[in-house]
C-alpha atoms as one frame of an Amber mdcrd trajectory, in Angstrom:
protein
  37.439 204.891  -9.679  35.743 206.213  -6.535  36.676 209.760  -5.571  38.152
 209.571  -2.047  36.600 211.677   0.692  39.133 213.293   3.024  37.880 215.076
   6.132  40.367 217.559   7.554  39.858 218.626  11.166  42.126 221.524  12.009
  43.173 225.120  11.792  42.530 228.030   9.468  44.864 231.023   9.699  45.598
 234.150   7.771  49.311 234.034   6.985  51.073 237.390   7.180  54.197 236.685
   5.178  57.213 238.969   5.506  60.165 238.545   3.153  63.582 239.797   4.239
  67.241 239.047   3.606  67.653 237.792   7.169  65.795 237.519  10.452  66.115
 240.482  12.834  68.066 240.088  16.059  66.333 240.740  19.375  65.607 244.461
  19.657  66.607 245.109  16.042  64.526 246.658  13.246  65.324 245.760   9.638
  63.688 246.509   6.303  61.888 243.740   4.448  61.213 243.350   0.740  57.565
 242.357   0.753  54.484 241.676   2.889  51.571 239.515   1.818  48.329 238.263
   3.337  47.789 234.645   2.294  45.200 232.062   3.420  46.865 229.391   5.554
  46.670 227.269   8.673  47.857 223.670   8.689  44.333 222.300   8.453  43.260
 224.540   5.586  46.562 224.010   3.783  46.092 220.255   3.912  42.500 220.570
   2.780  43.491 222.683  -0.234  46.275 220.264  -1.136  43.911 217.279  -0.955
  41.287 219.065  -3.052  43.852 220.002  -5.713  44.787 216.325  -5.970  41.154
 215.521  -6.731  39.793 214.375  -3.370  36.341 215.339  -2.200  37.413 217.391
   0.778  35.547 218.603   3.851  36.983 221.079   6.355  35.980 221.101  10.031
  37.402 224.135  11.838  36.693 227.641  13.132  37.259 231.238  12.059  36.411
 234.578  13.613  33.569 236.840  12.491  36.025 239.226  10.845  37.383 240.026
   7.396  40.190 237.469   7.670  37.615 234.788   8.416  35.585 235.676   5.344
  38.734 235.640   3.209  39.600 232.148   4.461  36.126 230.816   3.726  36.307
 232.267   0.219  39.657 230.540  -0.295  38.035 227.197   0.610  35.228 227.942
  -1.843  37.753 228.599  -4.597  39.023 225.018  -4.264  35.516 223.561  -3.919
  36.114 222.432  -0.346  32.973 221.667   1.655  33.049 224.170   4.500  29.581
 224.290   6.063  31.267 222.578   9.017  33.582 225.570   9.609  32.347 227.364
  12.729  32.175 231.189  12.730  33.006 232.435  16.235  31.517 235.758  17.271
  33.793 237.857  19.473  36.967 236.028  18.481  39.591 236.955  15.919  40.581
 234.581  13.151  43.869 232.749  13.692  46.963 234.506  12.390  50.423 233.198
  11.493  53.331 235.613  11.117  55.769 233.981   8.706  59.257 235.366   8.152
  60.907 234.121   4.966  64.670 234.471   4.651  66.816 232.780   1.995  64.108
 230.259   1.100  63.539 229.104   4.691  60.971 230.283   7.208  60.179 230.872
  10.863  56.597 231.115  12.083  54.678 232.536  15.064  51.042 231.407  15.299
  48.269 233.175  17.252  45.446 230.579  17.358  42.454 232.906  17.792  39.218
 231.163  16.789  41.039 227.879  16.187  41.091 227.368  19.943  37.314 227.809
  20.036  36.820 224.551  18.109  35.532 222.361  20.942  34.695 218.643  21.318
  30.980 219.382  21.187  31.509 221.012  17.789  32.913 217.738  16.446  29.772
 215.927  17.647  27.702 217.962  15.192  29.404 216.310  12.232  29.103 212.574
  12.874  27.616 212.077   9.413  30.596 213.793   7.770  33.145 211.736   9.696
  31.199 208.537   9.019  31.417 209.240   5.274  35.191 209.863   5.300  37.809
 207.569   3.785  40.566 209.354   5.715  40.380 211.711   8.704  43.383 214.035
   8.794  44.288 216.108  11.871  47.033 218.388  13.191  47.684 220.171  16.510
  46.768 223.824  15.892  43.403 223.269  17.591  42.873 222.271  21.252  44.351
 218.880  22.150  41.105 217.849  23.851  39.304 218.411  20.549  41.880 216.350
  18.669  41.534 213.499  21.199  37.751 213.599  20.992  37.749 213.619  17.191
  40.251 210.757  17.007  38.288 208.658  19.514  35.072 209.251  17.565  36.645
 208.475  14.185  38.288 205.329  15.562  34.942 204.103  16.927  33.532 204.550
  13.418  36.353 202.456  11.948  37.920 205.359  10.083  41.559 205.559   8.973
  43.221 208.397  10.897  46.359 210.380  10.066  47.807 212.696  12.700  50.361
 215.321  11.738  51.799 216.120  15.223  52.590 219.770  14.614  53.195 222.106
  16.324  55.188 219.626  18.404  53.925 218.744  21.862  53.801 215.743  24.159
  50.833 213.501  23.378  48.918 211.064  25.585  49.234 207.342  24.852  45.503
 206.878  24.348  45.614 209.340  21.461  48.641 207.690  19.872  47.038 204.232
  20.150  43.999 205.390  18.175  45.985 206.891  15.294  46.719 204.730  12.244
  49.474 206.915  10.790  51.538 209.581  12.548  53.752 211.921  10.514  56.319
 213.774  12.636  59.378 215.507  11.272  62.673 214.663  12.937  62.399 217.239
  15.737  58.749 216.344  16.425  59.719 212.682  16.617  62.395 213.528  19.177
  59.899 215.440  21.326  57.287 212.674  21.131  59.714 209.935  22.146  62.346
 211.768  24.206  64.932 209.989  22.058  67.767 210.950  19.745  66.672 210.868
  16.101  69.967 211.447  14.324  71.692 208.837  12.190  71.062 205.225  13.140
  69.052 206.326  16.201  66.175 207.310  13.892  64.827 203.771  13.590  64.749
 203.190  17.353  62.773 206.396  17.879  60.314 205.535  15.127  59.887 201.997
  16.448  59.103 203.474  19.857  55.969 204.995  18.322  55.013 201.895  16.363
  54.798 200.003  19.662  51.758 202.152  20.434  50.089 200.907  17.274  50.783
 203.632  14.710  52.540 203.433  11.384  55.212 206.129  11.523  56.231 208.339
   8.601  59.039 210.766   9.403  59.879 213.622   7.062  63.591 214.394   6.891
  63.804 217.629   4.894  66.273 217.405   2.027  67.025 213.790   2.968  63.492
 212.735   2.011  61.440 210.619   4.399  61.373 207.314   6.257  58.511 205.008
   7.173  58.005 202.106   9.501  55.128 199.809  10.421  54.902 197.782  13.623
  56.367 194.615  12.085  58.283 196.030   9.124  61.831 197.181   8.592  62.688
 200.856   8.232  62.503 202.110   4.673  63.675 205.442   3.325  62.480 207.466
   0.361  65.054 209.845  -1.077  64.102 213.469  -1.663  64.007 215.375  -4.929
  66.459 218.092  -5.860  64.230 221.017  -6.820  64.635 224.816  -6.732  63.220
 225.808  -3.336  61.151 229.000  -3.270  59.066 228.602  -0.104  58.999 225.679
   2.358  55.948 226.930   4.308  53.529 224.277   3.028  55.965 221.406   2.553
  54.731 219.284   5.448  51.091 220.058   4.739  51.373 219.030   1.107  53.148
 215.817   2.148  50.353 214.894   4.559  47.671 215.595   1.982  49.486 213.502
  -0.603  49.841 210.655   1.868  46.140 210.842   2.769  45.027 210.943  -0.858
  47.116 207.959  -1.896  46.139 205.859   1.129  42.483 206.702   0.485  42.865
 205.204  -2.989  43.979 201.935  -1.389  47.671 202.234  -2.206  50.347 200.745
   0.045  52.241 202.809   2.583  55.357 202.615   0.405  53.486 203.842  -2.664
  51.765 206.561  -0.650  54.969 207.917   0.898  56.574 208.050  -2.548  53.534
 209.899  -3.915  53.535 212.331  -0.965  57.201 213.101  -1.609  56.376 214.194
  -5.157  53.548 216.441  -3.948  55.827 218.047  -1.373  58.675 218.530  -3.850
  56.414 220.437  -6.215  54.882 222.545  -3.430  58.201 224.083  -2.326  58.965
 225.341  -5.827  56.251 228.014  -5.519  55.474 230.862  -3.171  52.672 230.509
  -0.638  51.468 227.423   1.210  48.087 227.085  -0.498  49.056 228.725  -3.770
  51.919 226.241  -4.107  49.813 223.089  -3.824  50.053 221.112  -7.075  47.312
 219.440  -9.089  47.158 215.691  -9.649  48.117 216.259 -13.285  51.276 218.089
 -12.219  52.205 215.341  -9.785  51.606 212.703 -12.453  53.853 214.550 -14.915
  56.481 214.919 -12.208  56.232 211.151 -11.760  58.550 210.717 -14.723  61.345
 211.508 -12.270  62.753 208.452 -10.544  62.947 208.032  -6.791  64.740 205.439
  -4.755  63.038 203.476  -1.991  65.564 201.611   0.112  65.599 199.433   3.163
  67.736 200.990   5.887
C-alpha cells in the first residue's frame, strides 16, 4: 500500500499552557497549578497527527529566529516531518498561543508572530512539494491571502484540498469553491453561513456550504460529527465516551485523521468515522501534539463500535 503524502500549510506556535481550577475574571489574579511550554499551532498539530498515523508529511510554514522557533523545528524532526519548507523569519518572534485549561476545557489567545510572515510568494517556492501531495491541508492561522493563493495553486494542480476554517472568519466564495472538504465546528459553520446551526437547522447551514462545491464535515463536540456532500443526505457519526484530559488538539487530530483516510482512497463516511477515533484518543492525553495517537492505537481502538446514521 502506497504511503500517502499529506502537505500541511499552516501555523507553528509555542503553546504556553496554564492549568487552573477556573478562569480569572477581568482584573482578577488567581493561582494556577502548572505552566508548560509545548509545541503547537494548528498546522504543526495536524502535521504531527498525520505523521503519527503513518503519512509522509511535509510542513510549509514560518517560525521566528528565536529559541521557540528552534524548539518547534526540533519537534517536527522528532516526528520525521519534512520541514525544509518552514521559513525562518529574521526579526520576527515565533507564534505563541496562551492556553488556559480549566476542568478539562480550554480557552486560547493566539499571537501569530512569524506565522503572518508566510506570504503567497513563499508558497510559490514549493510547487514540487504541492504537486507531489495526495492531500493539501490548511487552516486559518496564517494570512488569508496566503491561504487563497495556496488553495488556488493546489486546485490548478488537481490536488484534493481540506480546509479547517479556524480561527473562524468570513471567507470569500472563490476560496470556498476551490476547497474539496471544509471542516467547521458548529460555531464556525454559523459564522461562515450566517445561519442557525442548532437542532434541525444544522443541515440547512451545511447544505448552504455544499452549494459552493465543498463537502462539509461539521464537528459537534460530544455529539460527534456530521457530514454532507452536495447531492447526499446528512449523516451523523456519534461520538465516543472517553475520559477527557485535554481538548486542545481535538479538532486538529480530527482533520489529520480525515486527511489520512481520504488519502488512502476511503469514502467520506469511512474517513469521518476514522477521524472520530483519532480525535477521541487525542483528548485522553495532555498536550495537543503529545496526545496525537499512532495508527496502531487507532486500530486497536477500532474494536469499539460507532453508529453512522442518516439524519
